XYZ file of C-alpha atoms in Angstrom:
728
model
C 212.092 80.508 -64.010
C 209.284 82.081 -61.971
C 207.912 78.671 -61.763
C 210.860 77.289 -59.989
C 211.123 80.319 -57.630
C 207.697 79.623 -56.308
C 208.829 76.067 -55.518
C 210.434 75.831 -51.884
C 214.165 74.914 -52.017
C 213.443 71.762 -50.029
C 211.517 70.132 -52.879
C 213.843 71.501 -55.597
C 216.690 69.569 -53.934
C 214.669 66.512 -52.908
C 213.209 65.722 -56.403
C 216.568 65.092 -58.057
C 217.477 62.729 -55.311
C 214.345 60.775 -55.209
C 213.655 60.402 -59.103
C 216.607 58.089 -59.923
C 215.411 55.605 -57.296
C 211.817 55.813 -58.528
C 212.912 55.153 -62.138
C 215.062 52.143 -61.185
C 212.167 50.682 -58.987
C 209.585 51.007 -61.773
C 212.205 49.180 -64.205
C 212.731 46.476 -61.687
C 208.954 45.941 -61.108
C 208.227 45.943 -64.774
C 210.909 43.320 -65.297
C 209.712 41.243 -62.548
C 206.147 41.360 -63.743
C 207.420 40.071 -67.118
C 208.858 37.096 -65.414
C 205.896 36.552 -63.239
C 203.508 36.359 -66.178
C 205.608 33.470 -67.631
C 205.318 31.611 -64.304
C 202.391 29.317 -65.358
C 203.269 25.810 -64.626
C 202.156 24.076 -61.469
C 203.081 20.478 -60.308
C 200.087 18.556 -58.808
C 201.454 15.778 -56.578
C 199.159 12.845 -55.368
C 200.117 10.836 -52.256
C 200.810 7.312 -53.475
C 200.325 5.656 -50.184
C 196.857 7.006 -49.843
C 195.639 6.456 -53.386
C 197.047 3.074 -53.485
C 194.957 2.139 -50.292
C 192.004 3.351 -52.125
C 192.666 1.444 -55.089
C 193.233 -1.705 -53.044
C 189.785 -1.143 -51.297
C 187.842 -0.157 -54.495
C 189.366 -2.942 -56.771
C 191.309 -0.780 -59.112
C 194.805 -1.826 -60.561
C 197.781 0.312 -60.113
C 198.198 0.730 -63.904
C 194.753 1.932 -64.607
C 195.006 4.065 -61.491
C 198.130 5.986 -62.819
C 196.694 6.459 -66.266
C 193.498 7.877 -64.613
C 195.453 10.317 -62.321
C 197.454 11.453 -65.528
C 194.177 12.111 -67.379
C 192.439 13.946 -64.582
C 195.155 16.420 -63.805
C 197.979 14.884 -61.568
C 201.407 15.731 -62.581
C 203.411 13.665 -60.195
C 203.000 10.985 -57.572
C 204.687 11.027 -54.334
C 206.164 7.597 -53.317
C 207.355 7.153 -49.678
C 209.926 4.848 -48.411
C 208.647 1.296 -47.703
C 207.973 0.363 -44.028
C 207.286 -2.909 -42.273
C 203.659 -1.750 -42.005
C 203.194 -0.746 -45.735
C 204.934 -3.998 -47.075
C 202.814 -6.209 -44.846
C 199.710 -4.339 -46.052
C 200.801 -5.225 -49.653
C 201.261 -8.806 -48.726
C 204.883 -8.863 -49.606
C 206.123 -9.704 -46.167
C 204.701 -11.384 -43.010
C 205.522 -9.769 -39.774
C 204.901 -11.560 -36.379
C 206.138 -11.020 -32.809
C 207.705 -13.892 -30.635
C 204.410 -14.310 -28.684
C 202.450 -14.492 -31.874
C 204.752 -17.325 -33.046
C 204.523 -19.143 -29.982
C 200.696 -19.135 -30.077
C 200.937 -21.015 -33.322
C 202.736 -23.799 -31.530
C 200.656 -26.561 -30.060
C 202.827 -26.838 -26.852
C 204.221 -23.367 -26.702
C 207.646 -24.672 -27.812
C 209.701 -24.401 -30.837
C 211.471 -27.142 -32.839
C 214.882 -25.215 -32.775
C 216.332 -23.408 -30.003
C 216.700 -19.917 -31.147
C 219.542 -17.243 -30.338
C 218.970 -15.356 -27.140
C 217.898 -12.086 -29.045
C 215.239 -13.865 -30.845
C 213.645 -15.092 -27.722
C 212.551 -11.732 -26.285
C 208.810 -11.030 -26.564
C 209.419 -7.881 -28.567
C 211.293 -9.413 -31.258
C 209.675 -9.288 -34.810
C 209.765 -12.231 -37.091
C 209.722 -11.111 -40.675
C 209.130 -13.437 -43.458
C 209.205 -13.079 -47.292
C 209.431 -15.121 -50.340
C 211.285 -12.468 -52.065
C 214.829 -12.659 -50.813
C 215.940 -9.582 -52.627
C 213.397 -7.565 -50.635
C 214.297 -9.121 -47.400
C 218.099 -8.338 -48.241
C 216.972 -4.760 -48.780
C 215.131 -4.622 -45.522
C 218.159 -6.153 -43.681
C 220.534 -3.585 -45.272
C 218.553 -0.428 -44.659
C 218.075 -1.481 -40.918
C 221.691 -2.302 -40.484
C 222.360 1.487 -41.379
C 220.098 2.659 -38.490
C 219.819 0.008 -35.759
C 222.791 -1.082 -33.443
C 224.726 -4.166 -34.303
C 222.989 -7.344 -32.773
C 219.513 -6.106 -33.251
C 219.152 -8.163 -36.598
C 219.457 -11.915 -37.028
C 219.114 -13.609 -40.466
C 218.170 -17.103 -39.347
C 217.051 -18.239 -42.911
C 217.161 -16.633 -46.374
C 213.414 -15.965 -46.048
C 213.321 -14.974 -42.314
C 214.817 -12.040 -40.527
C 214.359 -11.435 -36.815
C 214.484 -7.784 -35.751
C 214.904 -7.239 -31.856
C 212.699 -4.032 -32.016
C 208.901 -3.946 -32.223
C 207.027 -0.846 -31.456
C 204.135 0.344 -33.641
C 206.119 3.533 -34.548
C 209.090 1.446 -35.625
C 206.792 -0.590 -37.970
C 205.274 2.458 -39.545
C 207.858 5.256 -39.649
C 211.232 3.631 -40.340
C 212.164 3.577 -44.083
C 213.248 0.579 -45.820
C 214.089 1.928 -49.391
C 211.929 1.975 -52.482
C 210.074 -0.550 -54.642
C 211.208 0.319 -58.056
C 208.122 -1.391 -59.573
C 206.143 1.783 -58.687
C 208.665 4.081 -60.228
C 208.476 2.279 -63.621
C 204.538 2.210 -63.447
C 204.550 6.094 -62.908
C 207.120 6.902 -65.684
C 205.036 4.770 -68.055
C 202.019 6.694 -67.303
C 203.923 9.898 -67.932
C 203.818 11.011 -64.252
C 206.717 12.643 -62.510
C 208.246 10.978 -59.530
C 208.516 12.661 -56.112
C 210.131 10.493 -53.368
C 209.514 10.846 -49.683
C 212.416 9.770 -47.425
C 212.059 9.152 -43.551
C 214.638 10.453 -41.045
C 215.956 8.358 -38.240
C 217.271 9.529 -34.811
C 221.153 9.495 -34.366
C 221.636 8.898 -38.078
C 225.537 9.044 -39.061
C 226.914 10.562 -42.223
C 228.020 7.239 -43.437
C 224.551 5.724 -42.814
C 222.969 8.710 -44.519
C 225.230 8.351 -47.658
C 224.001 4.784 -48.115
C 220.359 6.255 -47.878
C 221.060 8.990 -50.254
C 222.726 6.727 -52.790
C 219.794 4.286 -52.593
C 217.412 7.003 -53.792
C 216.645 7.133 -57.465
C 219.045 9.296 -59.526
C 218.130 13.093 -59.834
C 217.438 12.714 -63.416
C 214.457 10.357 -62.819
C 213.226 12.327 -59.677
C 211.133 15.538 -59.809
C 211.758 16.294 -56.132
C 212.829 15.029 -52.850
C 210.663 15.562 -49.769
C 211.242 14.444 -46.263
C 208.468 12.799 -44.422
C 206.957 13.923 -41.112
C 208.355 17.029 -39.116
C 212.091 16.754 -39.496
C 214.712 16.865 -42.473
C 217.035 13.988 -42.971
C 219.945 14.188 -40.312
C 218.071 15.946 -37.647
C 219.023 14.535 -34.086
C 222.119 13.142 -35.954
C 225.126 14.357 -37.906
C 223.272 17.144 -39.716
C 225.954 19.153 -41.273
C 227.917 16.271 -42.857
C 224.640 14.975 -44.253
C 223.538 18.148 -45.854
C 226.991 18.476 -47.510
C 226.244 15.287 -49.162
C 223.391 17.031 -51.286
C 225.931 19.654 -52.646
C 226.969 17.270 -55.443
C 223.383 15.835 -56.155
C 220.917 17.948 -58.134
C 217.884 16.838 -56.211
C 215.151 19.574 -55.904
C 214.289 19.429 -52.222
C 210.745 20.237 -51.039
C 210.084 23.141 -48.664
C 206.524 22.758 -47.360
C 204.769 25.998 -46.654
C 203.284 26.498 -43.143
C 204.888 23.423 -41.964
C 208.462 24.402 -40.655
C 210.125 21.009 -40.491
C 213.084 20.817 -38.071
C 216.370 21.327 -39.901
C 215.003 23.045 -42.842
C 217.001 26.462 -41.955
C 219.991 24.546 -41.756
C 219.361 22.864 -45.334
C 218.582 26.434 -46.573
C 221.934 27.868 -45.098
C 224.020 24.734 -45.988
C 222.737 24.834 -49.624
C 222.544 28.646 -50.087
C 224.870 28.639 -53.014
C 222.534 26.641 -55.264
C 219.201 26.655 -53.317
C 217.920 23.462 -54.966
C 214.328 24.103 -53.311
C 210.892 24.022 -54.629
C 208.040 25.571 -52.522
C 205.344 23.083 -51.517
C 201.813 23.789 -50.283
C 199.898 20.846 -48.574
C 196.568 20.487 -46.706
C 197.337 18.299 -43.611
C 195.786 14.903 -43.153
C 193.880 16.376 -40.050
C 192.550 19.474 -41.857
C 191.265 16.963 -44.694
C 189.611 14.784 -42.311
C 187.974 17.346 -39.959
C 187.712 20.712 -41.607
C 187.952 20.672 -45.484
C 185.467 19.691 -48.193
C 186.206 19.556 -51.932
C 185.110 23.037 -52.708
C 187.013 24.674 -49.928
C 190.223 22.551 -50.761
C 190.063 23.531 -54.453
C 189.800 27.205 -53.503
C 192.850 26.752 -51.081
C 194.815 25.207 -53.929
C 194.082 28.048 -56.357
C 194.839 30.669 -53.688
C 198.197 29.124 -52.912
C 199.237 29.312 -56.583
C 197.788 32.611 -57.395
C 198.492 34.552 -54.372
C 201.865 32.875 -53.232
C 203.268 31.452 -56.443
C 203.468 27.738 -55.324
C 205.077 25.608 -57.620
C 204.071 22.236 -56.233
C 200.704 21.065 -54.510
C 200.943 18.017 -52.477
C 197.437 16.573 -52.552
C 196.115 14.169 -50.052
C 192.905 12.010 -50.604
C 189.538 12.181 -49.116
C 188.396 8.968 -47.337
C 184.942 7.813 -46.289
C 182.831 10.601 -44.675
C 181.003 9.717 -41.462
C 177.985 11.647 -42.672
C 177.656 10.429 -46.233
C 178.781 7.161 -47.946
C 180.891 7.545 -51.122
C 180.463 4.645 -53.631
C 183.766 4.659 -55.320
C 186.495 6.725 -53.391
C 188.886 6.452 -56.260
C 186.520 8.219 -58.765
C 185.641 10.722 -56.032
C 189.254 11.811 -55.530
C 189.898 11.672 -59.367
C 187.163 14.179 -59.702
C 188.616 16.257 -57.051
C 192.057 16.456 -58.690
C 190.287 17.085 -61.932
C 188.375 20.020 -60.316
C 191.598 21.459 -59.016
C 193.252 21.179 -62.379
C 190.275 23.022 -64.116
C 190.268 25.626 -61.472
C 193.949 26.416 -61.997
C 193.501 26.399 -65.833
C 190.607 28.952 -65.365
C 193.252 31.213 -63.646
C 195.816 30.929 -66.416
C 197.896 28.068 -65.062
C 198.840 24.823 -66.652
C 199.518 21.418 -65.027
C 203.180 20.631 -65.603
C 203.170 17.630 -68.087
C 206.842 16.907 -68.387
C 210.157 17.383 -66.663
C 210.999 20.657 -68.306
C 207.630 22.110 -67.237
C 207.974 20.791 -63.833
C 211.534 22.471 -63.271
C 210.335 25.750 -65.262
C 211.210 28.727 -62.937
C 211.124 32.021 -65.133
C 211.614 34.132 -62.122
C 215.409 33.468 -62.328
C 215.578 35.761 -65.261
C 215.084 38.809 -63.028
C 218.894 38.620 -61.867
C 220.882 40.707 -59.405
C 220.685 44.391 -58.978
C 223.675 46.613 -59.656
C 225.048 48.536 -56.677
C 223.817 51.712 -58.226
C 220.276 50.433 -58.317
C 220.364 49.377 -54.867
C 221.815 52.593 -53.563
C 219.260 54.694 -55.680
C 216.150 52.965 -54.378
C 217.623 52.974 -50.832
C 218.203 56.766 -50.853
C 214.616 57.136 -52.096
C 213.212 55.148 -49.154
C 215.354 57.064 -46.756
C 214.135 60.362 -48.101
C 210.653 59.353 -47.086
C 211.632 59.874 -43.497
C 212.718 63.386 -44.371
C 209.513 64.234 -46.133
C 207.540 62.773 -43.207
C 209.146 64.904 -40.687
C 208.566 67.928 -42.816
C 204.859 67.189 -43.397
C 204.232 66.092 -39.709
C 206.040 67.993 -37.018
C 208.680 70.201 -38.732
C 206.968 72.467 -41.131
C 210.270 74.452 -41.739
C 212.623 71.559 -41.889
C 215.771 72.737 -43.885
C 216.669 71.319 -47.169
C 220.077 70.474 -45.610
C 218.445 67.366 -44.242
C 218.012 65.934 -47.792
C 221.830 66.156 -47.992
C 222.046 64.477 -44.494
C 219.808 61.802 -45.794
C 222.131 61.375 -49.019
C 225.215 60.976 -46.938
C 223.772 58.658 -44.587
C 222.618 56.426 -47.397
C 225.980 56.538 -48.959
C 227.794 55.555 -45.737
C 225.311 52.885 -44.890
C 225.654 51.271 -48.278
C 229.554 51.364 -47.977
C 229.775 50.094 -44.412
C 226.786 47.493 -44.170
C 226.339 44.334 -46.037
C 223.891 44.588 -48.911
C 221.144 42.525 -47.239
C 221.236 44.815 -44.082
C 221.233 48.018 -46.163
C 218.309 46.768 -48.029
C 216.523 45.716 -44.680
C 217.027 48.884 -42.950
C 215.990 51.086 -45.918
C 213.045 48.963 -46.690
C 211.759 49.266 -43.118
C 212.352 52.965 -43.171
C 210.393 53.331 -46.467
C 207.561 51.150 -45.070
C 207.215 53.319 -41.902
C 207.567 56.724 -43.668
C 205.454 56.294 -46.808
C 202.542 54.584 -44.995
C 202.478 57.459 -42.532
C 203.034 60.183 -45.073
C 199.871 59.798 -47.024
C 197.555 59.557 -43.879
C 199.019 62.773 -42.276
C 199.080 64.652 -45.628
C 195.382 63.774 -46.044
C 194.695 65.055 -42.529
C 196.545 68.264 -42.836
C 194.761 68.916 -46.148
C 191.423 69.144 -44.258
C 192.506 72.582 -42.781
C 190.621 75.358 -44.166
C 188.181 73.173 -45.861
C 185.474 73.244 -42.959
C 182.925 75.021 -45.314
C 183.508 72.446 -48.267
C 181.012 69.565 -48.682
C 181.895 66.085 -47.936
C 181.882 64.803 -51.517
C 184.047 67.728 -52.734
C 186.806 66.935 -50.080
C 186.620 63.211 -50.427
C 188.516 62.652 -53.736
C 191.533 64.806 -52.836
C 191.646 63.301 -49.326
C 191.694 59.639 -50.630
C 194.400 60.522 -53.411
C 196.679 62.098 -50.738
C 196.228 59.195 -48.565
C 196.858 56.295 -50.854
C 199.503 57.782 -53.558
C 202.442 57.819 -51.093
C 201.621 54.307 -49.778
C 201.536 52.818 -53.423
C 204.820 54.883 -54.224
C 206.595 53.737 -51.135
C 205.356 50.099 -51.612
C 206.746 50.197 -55.192
C 210.141 51.372 -54.037
C 210.370 48.401 -51.481
C 209.239 46.055 -54.246
C 211.853 47.385 -56.460
C 214.639 47.091 -54.037
C 213.667 43.573 -52.950
C 213.203 42.413 -56.537
C 215.949 39.631 -56.446
C 215.384 35.820 -56.876
C 215.886 35.048 -53.190
C 212.946 37.340 -52.206
C 210.859 36.331 -55.137
C 211.187 32.675 -54.166
C 210.850 33.677 -50.498
C 214.206 32.122 -49.327
C 214.504 35.719 -47.830
C 211.513 37.848 -46.614
C 211.058 41.565 -45.628
C 212.638 42.085 -42.295
C 211.119 44.057 -39.371
C 207.565 43.227 -40.427
C 206.119 43.659 -36.990
C 207.883 47.158 -36.508
C 206.695 47.948 -39.946
C 203.019 47.380 -38.601
C 203.363 49.052 -35.210
C 205.681 52.149 -35.537
C 203.180 53.865 -38.144
C 200.300 53.531 -35.947
C 202.446 54.973 -32.997
C 203.643 57.822 -35.170
C 200.334 58.718 -36.546
C 198.556 58.279 -33.121
C 200.888 60.695 -31.596
C 200.572 63.341 -34.300
C 196.698 62.820 -34.182
C 196.520 63.393 -30.617
C 198.600 66.372 -30.713
C 196.318 67.939 -33.531
C 192.872 66.635 -32.316
C 193.566 65.142 -28.850
C 191.792 67.896 -26.550
C 188.774 66.127 -27.193
C 189.574 62.668 -26.280
C 191.792 63.701 -23.305
C 188.573 65.237 -21.772
C 187.174 61.666 -21.781
C 189.833 60.884 -19.125
C 188.382 63.387 -16.743
C 184.775 61.877 -17.061
C 183.422 59.122 -14.882
C 183.934 55.536 -16.302
C 180.815 54.467 -18.275
C 180.042 51.484 -20.339
C 180.436 53.282 -23.686
C 183.994 54.381 -22.747
C 184.851 50.932 -21.609
C 183.488 49.335 -24.764
C 185.389 51.880 -27.018
C 188.762 51.173 -25.299
C 188.087 47.513 -25.198
C 187.166 47.414 -28.811
C 190.318 49.438 -29.587
C 192.623 47.018 -27.518
C 191.115 44.051 -29.084
C 191.313 45.332 -32.699
C 195.037 46.305 -32.149
C 195.840 42.866 -30.709
C 193.942 41.121 -33.526
C 195.739 43.384 -36.016
C 199.124 42.192 -34.604
C 198.118 38.544 -34.568
C 196.782 38.487 -38.109
C 199.714 40.569 -39.552
C 203.414 39.672 -40.606
C 205.150 36.780 -42.277
C 203.829 34.294 -39.711
C 200.182 34.657 -38.438
C 199.017 32.944 -35.094
C 195.301 32.980 -36.187
C 193.935 31.017 -39.011
C 190.764 32.013 -40.935
C 187.410 30.545 -40.019
C 185.326 28.572 -42.409
C 183.054 31.390 -42.921
C 186.108 33.804 -43.510
C 187.543 31.284 -45.906
C 184.362 31.308 -47.892
C 184.085 35.034 -47.922
C 187.701 35.180 -49.208
C 186.832 32.771 -51.989
C 183.780 34.791 -52.878
C 185.882 37.976 -53.189
C 188.561 36.239 -55.242
C 186.074 34.759 -57.609
C 184.128 38.048 -57.921
C 186.922 40.518 -57.973
C 189.915 38.586 -59.397
C 191.920 39.621 -56.445
C 190.876 39.680 -52.745
C 191.169 43.008 -51.128
C 192.530 42.834 -47.561
C 190.123 43.313 -44.737
C 192.348 45.929 -43.005
C 191.838 48.078 -46.139
C 188.209 47.808 -47.241
C 186.631 47.149 -43.653
C 188.819 49.255 -41.573
C 191.179 51.838 -43.246
C 188.954 53.334 -46.009
C 185.687 53.492 -43.953
C 187.578 55.079 -41.131
C 188.946 57.779 -43.560
C 185.278 58.581 -44.700
C 184.138 58.796 -41.044
C 187.243 60.983 -40.213
C 185.934 63.517 -42.886
C 182.400 63.361 -41.597
C 183.263 63.958 -37.993
C 185.955 66.630 -38.830
C 183.577 68.731 -40.814
C 181.060 68.546 -37.733
C 183.993 69.655 -35.600
C 183.549 66.552 -33.507
C 187.217 65.865 -32.554
C 186.856 63.327 -30.060
C 186.960 60.201 -32.144
C 189.446 61.575 -34.763
C 192.631 60.264 -33.058
C 191.106 56.760 -33.082
C 190.042 57.078 -36.564
C 193.324 58.302 -37.551
C 194.843 55.011 -36.210
C 192.429 52.976 -38.109
C 193.154 54.969 -41.339
C 196.845 54.141 -40.591
C 196.080 50.445 -40.391
C 194.597 50.459 -43.805
C 197.684 52.258 -45.374
C 200.232 49.840 -43.677
C 198.259 46.957 -45.064
C 198.337 48.635 -48.497
C 202.344 48.958 -48.324
C 202.457 45.517 -46.764
C 200.671 43.932 -49.772
C 203.536 45.136 -51.907
C 206.073 43.521 -49.609
C 204.748 40.067 -50.220
C 207.369 39.572 -52.932
C 206.348 36.145 -53.770
C 202.969 37.306 -54.791
C 202.651 38.814 -58.343
C 203.113 42.455 -58.367
C 200.069 42.978 -60.791
C 197.927 40.870 -58.307
C 199.138 43.142 -55.528
C 198.238 46.333 -57.410
C 194.888 45.040 -58.188
C 194.400 44.053 -54.462
C 195.018 47.574 -53.392
C 192.855 48.925 -56.047
C 189.962 46.638 -55.141
C 190.405 47.485 -51.381
C 190.164 51.225 -52.273
C 186.835 51.359 -54.235
C 185.225 48.645 -52.009
C 186.448 50.448 -48.934
C 184.988 53.821 -50.217
C 181.553 51.946 -50.730
C 181.539 50.556 -47.158
C 182.692 53.832 -46.014
C 179.755 55.615 -47.578
C 177.495 53.180 -45.922
C 179.152 53.869 -42.618
C 178.951 57.551 -43.035
C 175.128 57.262 -43.761
C 174.773 55.167 -40.756
C 176.728 57.626 -38.524
C 174.558 60.439 -39.989
C 171.339 58.634 -39.162
C 172.531 57.907 -35.646
C 173.501 61.432 -34.993
C 170.015 62.724 -36.216
C 168.547 60.175 -33.772
C 170.689 61.459 -30.988
C 169.866 65.009 -31.968
C 165.957 64.496 -31.562
C 166.342 63.571 -28.074
C 168.461 66.434 -27.129
C 167.623 70.188 -26.250
C 167.357 72.102 -29.559
C 169.595 74.930 -29.869
C 168.194 78.331 -30.872
C 168.980 78.243 -34.450
C 167.492 79.784 -37.600
C 167.598 77.994 -40.927
C 167.639 80.559 -43.805
C 166.520 78.911 -47.025
C 166.481 80.467 -50.467
C 168.338 80.773 -53.739
C 171.610 81.844 -52.049
C 175.060 81.602 -53.405
C 174.379 81.715 -57.153
C 175.699 85.158 -57.954
C 172.325 87.106 -57.665
C 173.251 90.376 -56.115
C 169.697 90.968 -54.818
C 169.592 87.633 -53.140
C 173.138 88.093 -51.513
C 172.051 91.595 -50.149
C 168.873 89.864 -48.878
C 170.378 87.341 -46.585
C 173.308 89.425 -45.541
C 171.034 92.409 -44.376
C 168.569 90.045 -42.710
C 171.182 87.938 -41.005
C 173.068 90.878 -39.639
C 169.823 92.468 -38.240
C 168.516 89.234 -36.847
C 171.709 88.381 -34.882
C 171.765 91.914 -33.449
C 168.221 91.681 -32.217
C 168.355 88.067 -31.094
C 171.572 87.487 -29.315
C 170.643 83.924 -28.132
C 170.073 82.736 -31.615
C 172.357 81.534 -34.445
C 171.810 81.310 -38.132
C 172.382 78.597 -40.624
C 172.321 79.492 -44.447
C 171.443 77.083 -46.960
C 174.143 77.941 -49.696
C 175.278 76.840 -53.112
C 178.864 76.582 -51.773
C 180.259 78.007 -54.987
C 181.479 81.292 -53.530
C 183.197 81.439 -49.942
C 180.860 83.295 -47.327
C 182.651 85.578 -44.860
C 182.602 84.022 -41.339
C 180.838 85.911 -38.588
C 180.026 85.020 -34.926
C 176.831 82.701 -34.626
C 176.693 82.229 -38.339
C 177.260 78.942 -40.360
C 176.578 77.750 -43.863
C 175.209 74.373 -45.075
C 175.704 73.105 -48.725
C 172.723 72.152 -50.870
C 175.079 69.317 -51.943
C 175.424 67.967 -48.439
C 172.090 66.190 -47.686
C 173.168 64.937 -44.201
C 174.413 68.295 -43.013
C 171.024 69.727 -44.292
C 168.955 67.142 -42.355
C 171.101 67.930 -39.223
C 170.381 71.659 -39.526
C 166.677 70.837 -40.040
């Protein structure tokens, strides 16, 4: 009972309210981890149009090409709708304009007088010996073009009164079933790509959808180019047509196609989507090589749980001739498959493996689970207020938070309740650790740097990880794990902690930085303010669910190196900014140099916001997120120690050029419990300070026993070499 009497009532009331949410969150995270560990199958999809072009140029047959793709790690092949251009390149049709036809005539005339529509210079004469193919072309174009644009003047000749290059290359004409048969014979899955057409009606779209192979024979359905089927047409009725057909629809990452949001909303009941990662044609041609591409594929699967990789081919390099591009790209696919296997992933080899999605087993949360975790997140705000600005905050506020959580849970829809409590927890717990660590330095002025460091780091990190796990727990439902829904308020979660901690740090240590405002403008001050502004802007642009700045080639290589070396790449804001700033904060605090402390506090806060945010990437495996935080911690401490050494050396160099204070360094065997030695330095110091009023005394001390403070007297620990060098 005496133990509980020593604990403030605030904490005795808080703990029973926060522990249920903590336990539920841990259970949900463990369950999620079990499902994520079973998520091991990846579908590698090769662009058929590109690989067919290479095969034609290099003299490979399609049958041996498909067998080689399968043997080298391709899971499926993506076949696009035929176009006039693709059919002509295969030699299946001949397409000529009216002008080209007349040039073939000796006297620029034709034997038969043609209908008026066929005489226009832009009309296309489409000839094929395969009448079934020409029937298919006519049928598909009749669904898209106005009446009168098509004239079948012969069983082998179709005249199309439209001839732009885009029309030839980007208007879908259905699929050639021969390629499907070859793919299935080779054991490859089939992904079909369908072209949209402006002004498409629901009736025309129904014909197009019915012409697609059955869902049982298709792994996934992708929409070519930048828009979904039905955009700029009767979109809603077209989406309805997919409700009764069990196609998996590809959702390409970082390439938001027009209409995807409407599809996600219209098919929300079943969500027949698969997330696809792709490297664009432009990136392949101008930016990426094989090694960098393979690293990006592995990162997409490992970090973001991508289920389908859409692989485009490399063509001839301007700087280096490749003898056989088919073999070159087969080796590229093989390297990708081997790199994925090295990370524990398997290439999907059959339909069951392609459709394998174990994260569905996570299931829905019960109302009690949502309320319990939501309450724990809201209580983070109460704890933060008590730790920061209101030391005497009453325990009644715990009950206020409880009532607020229950009312919000009853009144608000579940998704809004989760979003609000998640945002509150992200702000509260990321700030809590930083402010708790800074407050813990009070009264530690005489302690050594390395004695303070462990406790400071633990106080800073533990609340962030705790809050991040609470958020991961409340968001552990399938729509978040598959990224159909995301953490809401991400920009606020990045900015509000910086503002809160910045205000607290200015209130605690701001007298030094405010004095800078009264000094004349100088280059150093301008540089510091510019660096802080640029860093904050970069922090915002490189943060959130969508980033406006992409990594450079050097940064990409650095990321790959860290991933290969550490298993999980730590985030730059943690190991290059947050933790080094924490160590520098301790360094300058112990030297009573408060000018830079508010700025360092904001940088520390950036690191903890990043740590919480790592656990808000719900599509990333949770064990990978925790490993990333751990790697950021120890690597950041190493970088911070280097930064402290550099700061100490710079400070020593600056001290060399300044006027020396009148100070006496008293060295001896002091602080080890020898009474004679203690009496010696105490007697000497008191007499010396009395006789020499302009001097101060610094005592070299073991640091084991506290030394009573006196004016013009300080101690330096034997275990703090930087402070000892400064004293010397």
